[in-house]
CSV table of N, CA and C in Angstrom, one decimal:
chain,number,residue,atom,x,y,z
A,1,MET,N,-74.9,265.7,70.8
A,1,MET,CA,-73.6,266.4,71.0
A,1,MET,C,-72.5,265.4,70.9
A,2,PHE,N,-71.5,265.6,70.1
A,2,PHE,CA,-70.4,264.8,70.0
A,2,PHE,C,-69.2,265.4,70.7
A,3,ASP,N,-68.6,264.7,71.6
A,3,ASP,CA,-67.3,265.1,72.2
A,3,ASP,C,-66.2,264.7,71.2
A,4,SER,N,-64.9,265.0,71.5
A,4,SER,CA,-63.9,264.7,70.6
A,4,SER,C,-63.7,263.2,70.3
A,5,GLU,N,-64.0,262.3,71.3
A,5,GLU,CA,-63.9,260.9,71.1
A,5,GLU,C,-65.0,260.4,70.2
A,6,ALA,N,-66.2,260.9,70.4
A,6,ALA,CA,-67.3,260.5,69.5
A,6,ALA,C,-67.0,260.9,68.0
A,7,LEU,N,-66.5,262.2,67.9
A,7,LEU,CA,-66.2,262.7,66.6
A,7,LEU,C,-65.1,261.8,65.9
A,8,SER,N,-64.0,261.5,66.7
A,8,SER,CA,-62.9,260.7,66.2
A,8,SER,C,-63.4,259.3,65.8
A,9,LYS,N,-64.3,258.7,66.6
A,9,LYS,CA,-64.8,257.4,66.3
A,9,LYS,C,-65.6,257.5,65.0
A,10,ALA,N,-66.4,258.5,64.8
A,10,ALA,CA,-67.2,258.7,63.6
A,10,ALA,C,-66.2,258.7,62.4
A,11,VAL,N,-65.2,259.5,62.4
A,11,VAL,CA,-64.2,259.6,61.3
A,11,VAL,C,-63.5,258.3,61.1
A,12,GLN,N,-63.3,257.5,62.1
A,12,GLN,CA,-62.6,256.2,62.0
A,12,GLN,C,-63.5,255.1,61.5
A,13,GLY,N,-64.8,255.4,61.3
A,13,GLY,CA,-65.7,254.5,60.8
A,13,GLY,C,-66.4,253.6,61.9
A,14,ASP,N,-66.4,254.1,63.1
A,14,ASP,CA,-67.1,253.3,64.2
A,14,ASP,C,-68.6,253.1,63.8
A,15,ARG,N,-69.1,251.9,63.8
A,15,ARG,CA,-70.5,251.6,63.4
A,15,ARG,C,-71.5,252.4,64.1
A,16,GLU,N,-71.4,252.4,65.4
A,16,GLU,CA,-72.4,253.1,66.2
A,16,GLU,C,-72.5,254.6,65.9
A,17,MET,N,-71.4,255.3,65.8
A,17,MET,CA,-71.3,256.7,65.6
A,17,MET,C,-71.8,257.0,64.1
A,18,THR,N,-71.3,256.2,63.2
A,18,THR,CA,-71.7,256.4,61.8
A,18,THR,C,-73.2,256.2,61.6
A,19,ALA,N,-73.8,255.1,62.3
A,19,ALA,CA,-75.2,254.9,62.2
A,19,ALA,C,-76.0,256.1,62.8
A,20,LEU,N,-75.5,256.6,63.9
A,20,LEU,CA,-76.2,257.8,64.5
A,20,LEU,C,-76.2,258.9,63.5
A,21,ILE,N,-75.0,259.2,62.9
A,21,ILE,CA,-74.9,260.3,62.0
A,21,ILE,C,-75.9,260.1,60.8
A,22,LYS,N,-76.0,258.9,60.3
A,22,LYS,CA,-76.9,258.6,59.2
A,22,LYS,C,-78.3,258.6,59.5
A,23,THR,N,-78.7,258.2,60.7
A,23,THR,CA,-80.1,258.1,61.1
A,23,THR,C,-80.6,259.4,61.6
A,24,ALA,N,-79.9,260.2,62.3
A,24,ALA,CA,-80.3,261.4,62.9
A,24,ALA,C,-81.1,262.3,62.0
A,25,PRO,N,-80.7,262.6,60.8
A,25,PRO,CA,-81.5,263.5,60.0
A,25,PRO,C,-82.9,263.0,59.7
A,26,ARG,N,-83.0,261.7,59.5
A,26,ARG,CA,-84.4,261.1,59.2
A,26,ARG,C,-85.3,261.2,60.4
A,27,LEU,N,-84.7,261.3,61.6
A,27,LEU,CA,-85.5,261.5,62.9
A,27,LEU,C,-85.6,262.9,63.3
A,28,ASP,N,-85.0,263.8,62.4
A,28,ASP,CA,-85.0,265.3,62.7
A,28,ASP,C,-84.3,265.6,64.0
A,29,ILE,N,-83.2,264.9,64.3
A,29,ILE,CA,-82.4,265.1,65.4
A,29,ILE,C,-81.0,265.6,65.0
A,30,PRO,N,-80.8,266.9,65.4
A,30,PRO,CA,-79.5,267.5,65.0
A,30,PRO,C,-78.3,266.9,65.8
A,31,ILE,N,-77.2,266.7,65.1
A,31,ILE,CA,-76.0,266.3,65.8
A,31,ILE,C,-75.1,267.6,65.9
A,32,VAL,N,-74.7,267.9,67.0
A,32,VAL,CA,-74.0,269.2,67.3
A,32,VAL,C,-72.7,268.9,68.0
A,33,THR,N,-71.7,269.8,67.7
A,33,THR,CA,-70.5,269.8,68.4
A,33,THR,C,-70.0,271.2,68.4
A,34,SER,N,-68.9,271.5,69.2
A,34,SER,CA,-68.4,272.8,69.2
A,34,SER,C,-67.2,272.9,68.2
A,35,ALA,N,-66.9,274.1,67.8
A,35,ALA,CA,-65.8,274.3,66.9
A,35,ALA,C,-64.5,273.8,67.5
A,36,LEU,N,-64.3,274.1,68.8
A,36,LEU,CA,-63.1,273.7,69.5
A,36,LEU,C,-63.0,272.2,69.6
A,37,THR,N,-64.1,271.5,69.7
A,37,THR,CA,-64.1,270.0,69.7
A,37,THR,C,-63.6,269.4,68.4
A,38,THR,N,-63.9,270.1,67.3
A,38,THR,CA,-63.4,269.6,66.0
A,38,THR,C,-61.9,269.7,66.0
A,39,LEU,N,-61.4,270.7,66.5
A,39,LEU,CA,-59.9,270.9,66.6
A,39,LEU,C,-59.3,269.9,67.5
A,40,GLU,N,-59.9,269.6,68.6
A,40,GLU,CA,-59.4,268.6,69.6
A,40,GLU,C,-59.4,267.3,69.0
A,41,ALA,N,-60.4,266.9,68.2
A,41,ALA,CA,-60.5,265.6,67.6
A,41,ALA,C,-59.6,265.4,66.4
A,42,TRP,N,-59.1,266.5,65.8
A,42,TRP,CA,-58.3,266.4,64.6
A,42,TRP,C,-56.9,265.6,64.9
A,43,ASP,N,-56.6,264.7,64.1
A,43,ASP,CA,-55.4,263.9,64.2
A,43,ASP,C,-54.7,264.0,62.8
A,44,PRO,N,-53.5,264.6,62.8
A,44,PRO,CA,-52.8,264.8,61.5
A,44,PRO,C,-52.5,263.5,60.8
A,45,ARG,N,-52.4,262.4,61.6
A,45,ARG,CA,-52.1,261.1,61.1
A,45,ARG,C,-53.3,260.6,60.2
A,46,GLU,N,-54.4,261.2,60.4
A,46,GLU,CA,-55.6,260.9,59.6
A,46,GLU,C,-55.9,261.8,58.4
A,47,ALA,N,-54.9,262.6,58.0
A,47,ALA,CA,-55.0,263.5,57.0
A,47,ALA,C,-55.5,262.8,55.7
A,48,SER,N,-55.2,261.6,55.5
A,48,SER,CA,-55.6,260.8,54.3
A,48,SER,C,-57.1,260.6,54.3
A,49,ARG,N,-57.7,260.8,55.5
A,49,ARG,CA,-59.2,260.6,55.6
A,49,ARG,C,-59.9,261.9,55.5
A,50,GLN,N,-59.4,262.9,54.8
A,50,GLN,CA,-60.0,264.2,54.7
A,50,GLN,C,-61.4,264.1,54.2
A,51,SER,N,-61.6,263.3,53.2
A,51,SER,CA,-63.0,263.1,52.7
A,51,SER,C,-64.0,262.6,53.7
A,52,VAL,N,-63.5,261.7,54.6
A,52,VAL,CA,-64.4,261.3,55.7
A,52,VAL,C,-64.7,262.4,56.7
A,53,TRP,N,-63.6,263.2,57.0
A,53,TRP,CA,-63.8,264.3,57.9
A,53,TRP,C,-64.8,265.3,57.3
A,54,ASN,N,-64.7,265.6,56.0
A,54,ASN,CA,-65.6,266.5,55.3
A,54,ASN,C,-67.0,266.0,55.4
A,55,TRP,N,-67.2,264.7,55.1
A,55,TRP,CA,-68.5,264.1,55.1
A,55,TRP,C,-69.1,264.2,56.5
A,56,THR,N,-68.3,263.8,57.5
A,56,THR,CA,-68.8,263.8,58.9
A,56,THR,C,-69.2,265.2,59.3
A,57,LEU,N,-68.3,266.2,59.1
A,57,LEU,CA,-68.6,267.6,59.5
A,57,LEU,C,-69.8,268.2,58.7
A,58,SER,N,-70.0,267.7,57.5
A,58,SER,CA,-71.1,268.2,56.7
A,58,SER,C,-72.5,267.8,57.3
A,59,ARG,N,-72.5,266.8,58.2
A,59,ARG,CA,-73.7,266.3,58.8
A,59,ARG,C,-73.8,266.7,60.3
A,60,ILE,N,-72.9,267.6,60.7
A,60,ILE,CA,-72.9,268.0,62.1
A,60,ILE,C,-73.0,269.5,62.1
A,61,ARG,N,-73.8,270.0,63.0
A,61,ARG,CA,-73.9,271.5,63.2
A,61,ARG,C,-72.8,271.9,64.2
A,62,VAL,N,-71.8,272.7,63.7
A,62,VAL,CA,-70.7,273.1,64.5
A,62,VAL,C,-71.0,274.5,65.1
A,63,VAL,N,-71.0,274.6,66.4
A,63,VAL,CA,-71.3,275.8,67.1
A,63,VAL,C,-70.0,276.5,67.4
A,64,HIS,N,-70.0,277.8,67.0
A,64,HIS,CA,-68.8,278.6,67.3
A,64,HIS,C,-68.8,279.2,68.7
A,65,THR,N,-67.7,279.4,69.3
A,65,THR,CA,-67.6,279.9,70.6
A,65,THR,C,-67.8,281.4,70.7
A,66,ASP,N,-68.7,281.9,71.5
A,66,ASP,CA,-68.8,283.3,71.7
A,66,ASP,C,-68.8,283.6,73.2
A,67,ASP,N,-69.0,284.9,73.5
A,67,ASP,CA,-68.8,285.3,74.9
A,67,ASP,C,-69.8,284.6,75.8
A,68,ARG,N,-71.0,284.3,75.3
A,68,ARG,CA,-72.0,283.6,76.1
A,68,ARG,C,-71.6,282.2,76.4
A,69,VAL,N,-71.1,281.5,75.4
A,69,VAL,CA,-70.6,280.1,75.6
A,69,VAL,C,-69.5,280.1,76.6
A,70,ILE,N,-68.5,281.0,76.4
A,70,ILE,CA,-67.4,281.1,77.3
A,70,ILE,C,-67.8,281.4,78.8
A,71,ALA,N,-68.7,282.3,79.0
A,71,ALA,CA,-69.2,282.6,80.3
A,71,ALA,C,-69.9,281.4,81.0
A,72,MET,N,-70.7,280.7,80.2
A,72,MET,CA,-71.4,279.6,80.7
A,72,MET,C,-70.4,278.4,81.0
A,73,ALA,N,-69.4,278.2,80.2
A,73,ALA,CA,-68.4,277.2,80.4
A,73,ALA,C,-67.6,277.5,81.6
A,74,ARG,N,-67.3,278.8,81.8
A,74,ARG,CA,-66.5,279.2,83.0
A,74,ARG,C,-67.3,278.9,84.3
A,75,ASP,N,-68.6,279.2,84.2
A,75,ASP,CA,-69.5,278.9,85.4
A,75,ASP,C,-69.6,277.4,85.6
A,76,MET,N,-69.7,276.6,84.6
A,76,MET,CA,-69.7,275.2,84.7
A,76,MET,C,-68.4,274.6,85.3
A,77,LEU,N,-67.3,275.1,84.9
A,77,LEU,CA,-66.0,274.7,85.5
A,77,LEU,C,-66.0,275.0,87.0
A,78,LYS,N,-66.4,276.2,87.3
A,78,LYS,CA,-66.4,276.7,88.7
A,78,LYS,C,-67.3,275.8,89.6
A,79,THR,N,-68.5,275.5,89.1
A,79,THR,CA,-69.5,274.7,89.8
A,79,THR,C,-69.0,273.3,90.0
A,80,ALA,N,-68.3,272.8,88.9
A,80,ALA,CA,-67.8,271.4,89.0
A,80,ALA,C,-66.5,271.3,89.7
A,81,GLY,N,-65.9,272.4,90.0
A,81,GLY,CA,-64.6,272.4,90.7
A,81,GLY,C,-63.5,271.9,89.8
A,82,LEU,N,-63.6,272.1,88.5
A,82,LEU,CA,-62.6,271.7,87.5
A,82,LEU,C,-61.8,272.9,87.0
A,83,HIS,N,-60.6,272.6,86.6
A,83,HIS,CA,-59.7,273.7,86.0
A,83,HIS,C,-59.8,273.7,84.5
A,84,GLY,N,-59.8,274.9,84.0
A,84,GLY,CA,-59.9,275.1,82.6
A,84,GLY,C,-58.7,274.6,81.8
A,85,HIS,N,-57.6,274.5,82.4
A,85,HIS,CA,-56.4,274.1,81.7
A,85,HIS,C,-56.6,272.6,81.2
A,86,LYS,N,-57.3,271.8,81.9
A,86,LYS,CA,-57.5,270.4,81.5
A,86,LYS,C,-58.9,270.2,80.9
A,87,TYR,N,-59.9,271.0,81.3
A,87,TYR,CA,-61.2,270.7,80.9
A,87,TYR,C,-61.9,271.8,80.1
A,88,ALA,N,-61.1,272.7,79.5
A,88,ALA,CA,-61.7,273.9,78.8
A,88,ALA,C,-62.6,273.4,77.6
A,89,ILE,N,-62.1,272.5,76.8
A,89,ILE,CA,-62.9,272.1,75.6
A,89,ILE,C,-64.1,271.3,76.0
A,90,ASP,N,-64.0,270.5,77.0
A,90,ASP,CA,-65.2,269.8,77.5
A,90,ASP,C,-66.2,270.8,78.1
A,91,ALA,N,-65.7,271.8,78.7
A,91,ALA,CA,-66.6,272.8,79.3
A,91,ALA,C,-67.3,273.6,78.2
A,92,ILE,N,-66.6,273.9,77.1
A,92,ILE,CA,-67.2,274.5,76.0
A,92,ILE,C,-68.4,273.7,75.4
A,93,LEU,N,-68.1,272.4,75.2
A,93,LEU,CA,-69.1,271.5,74.7
A,93,LEU,C,-70.3,271.4,75.7
A,94,ALA,N,-70.0,271.3,77.0
A,94,ALA,CA,-71.0,271.3,78.0
A,94,ALA,C,-71.9,272.5,77.9
A,95,ALA,N,-71.3,273.7,77.7
A,95,ALA,CA,-72.0,274.9,77.6
A,95,ALA,C,-72.9,274.9,76.4
A,96,VAL,N,-72.4,274.5,75.3
A,96,VAL,CA,-73.2,274.4,74.1
A,96,VAL,C,-74.4,273.5,74.3
A,97,ALA,N,-74.2,272.3,75.0
A,97,ALA,CA,-75.3,271.4,75.3
A,97,ALA,C,-76.3,272.1,76.3
A,98,GLY,N,-75.7,272.8,77.2
A,98,GLY,CA,-76.6,273.5,78.2
A,98,GLY,C,-77.5,274.6,77.5
A,99,GLN,N,-76.9,275.3,76.5
A,99,GLN,CA,-77.7,276.3,75.8
A,99,GLN,C,-78.7,275.6,74.9
A,100,GLU,N,-78.4,274.5,74.3
A,100,GLU,CA,-79.4,273.8,73.5
A,100,GLU,C,-80.5,273.3,74.4
A,101,ALA,N,-80.2,272.8,75.6
A,101,ALA,CA,-81.3,272.4,76.5
A,101,ALA,C,-82.1,273.5,77.0
A,102,ALA,N,-81.5,274.7,77.2
A,102,ALA,CA,-82.2,275.9,77.7
A,102,ALA,C,-83.2,276.4,76.6
A,103,GLN,N,-82.9,276.0,75.3
A,103,GLN,CA,-83.8,276.4,74.2
A,103,GLN,C,-84.9,275.4,74.0
A,104,GLY,N,-84.9,274.4,74.8
A,104,GLY,CA,-86.0,273.4,74.7
A,104,GLY,C,-85.6,272.1,73.9
A,105,ALA,N,-84.4,272.0,73.5
A,105,ALA,CA,-83.9,270.8,72.7
A,105,ALA,C,-83.6,269.8,73.7
A,106,GLU,N,-83.7,268.5,73.3
A,106,GLU,CA,-83.2,267.4,74.1
A,106,GLU,C,-81.7,267.3,73.8
A,107,ALA,N,-80.9,267.5,74.8
A,107,ALA,CA,-79.5,267.5,74.6
A,107,ALA,C,-78.9,266.3,75.2
A,108,THR,N,-78.1,265.5,74.5
A,108,THR,CA,-77.4,264.4,74.9
A,108,THR,C,-76.0,264.5,74.5
A,109,VAL,N,-75.0,264.4,75.4
A,109,VAL,CA,-73.6,264.4,75.0
A,109,VAL,C,-73.1,263.0,75.0
A,110,PHE,N,-72.6,262.6,73.8
A,110,PHE,CA,-71.9,261.3,73.7
A,110,PHE,C,-70.4,261.5,73.9
A,111,THR,N,-69.9,260.8,75.0
A,111,THR,CA,-68.6,261.0,75.4
A,111,THR,C,-68.0,259.7,76.0
A,112,SER,N,-66.7,259.7,75.9
A,112,SER,CA,-66.0,258.5,76.6
A,112,SER,C,-65.7,258.9,78.1
A,113,ASP,N,-65.8,260.1,78.4
A,113,ASP,CA,-65.5,260.6,79.8
A,113,ASP,C,-66.8,261.1,80.5
A,114,THR,N,-67.6,260.1,80.9
A,114,THR,CA,-68.9,260.5,81.4
A,114,THR,C,-68.8,261.2,82.8
A,115,ASP,N,-67.8,260.8,83.6
A,115,ASP,CA,-67.7,261.4,84.9
A,115,ASP,C,-67.5,262.9,84.9
A,116,ASP,N,-66.5,263.4,84.1
A,116,ASP,CA,-66.3,264.8,84.1
A,116,ASP,C,-67.4,265.6,83.4
A,117,MET,N,-67.9,265.0,82.3
A,117,MET,CA,-69.0,265.7,81.6
A,117,MET,C,-70.3,265.8,82.4
A,118,SER,N,-70.5,264.7,83.2
A,118,SER,CA,-71.7,264.7,84.1
A,118,SER,C,-71.5,265.8,85.1
A,119,ARG,N,-70.3,266.0,85.6
A,119,ARG,CA,-70.1,267.1,86.6
A,119,ARG,C,-70.3,268.5,86.0
A,120,LEU,N,-69.9,268.6,84.7
A,120,LEU,CA,-70.0,269.9,84.1
A,120,LEU,C,-71.5,270.3,83.8
A,121,VAL,N,-72.3,269.3,83.4
A,121,VAL,CA,-73.7,269.6,83.0
A,121,VAL,C,-74.6,269.4,84.2
A,122,ALA,N,-74.1,269.1,85.3
A,122,ALA,CA,-75.0,269.0,86.5
A,122,ALA,C,-75.9,270.2,86.7
A,123,GLY,N,-77.2,270.0,86.9
A,123,GLY,CA,-78.1,271.2,87.0
A,123,GLY,C,-78.7,271.7,85.7
A,124,HIS,N,-78.3,271.1,84.6
A,124,HIS,CA,-78.8,271.4,83.3
A,124,HIS,C,-79.5,270.2,82.8
A,125,SER,N,-80.5,270.4,81.9
A,125,SER,CA,-81.2,269.3,81.4
A,125,SER,C,-80.5,268.6,80.2
A,126,VAL,N,-79.3,268.0,80.5
A,126,VAL,CA,-78.5,267.4,79.5
A,126,VAL,C,-78.2,266.0,80.0
A,127,ARG,N,-78.4,265.1,79.1
A,127,ARG,CA,-78.0,263.7,79.3
A,127,ARG,C,-76.6,263.4,78.9
A,128,VAL,N,-76.0,262.5,79.5
A,128,VAL,CA,-74.6,262.1,79.2
A,128,VAL,C,-74.6,260.6,78.9
A,129,GLU,N,-74.1,260.2,77.7
A,129,GLU,CA,-74.1,258.8,77.3
A,129,GLU,C,-72.7,258.4,77.0
A,130,LYS,N,-72.3,257.2,77.5
A,130,LYS,CA,-71.0,256.7,77.3
A,130,LYS,C,-70.9,256.1,75.9
A,131,ILE,N,-69.8,256.3,75.3
A,131,ILE,CA,-69.5,255.7,74.0
A,131,ILE,C,-68.4,254.7,74.1
């Protein structure tokens, strides 16, 4: 799972994130993010990098937000004691990760904000890795 920082780094050519994107398919490991995370990561100053965005997103499964994701995100915010105004998109990504884990997938969220993400996914079989 890529949060907005991981996605931004991938588009900016970060070696670690790019290597992960290139290696994951060979290992049959899906890279997933939420649709809202792609919007959060978008920087209009990088419009000239549209081809890099397209390449990156073509290798990531983008999960759209539905009522189940929203309900789970709301529960995660409540449990973590966090407010949706500041943490809504992180909570959506955490809920997507929680759903992946509930379906038996190994879910790891790559994020620059491990503290809040760890609070959101507490109680779910989701790993959080700092980037």
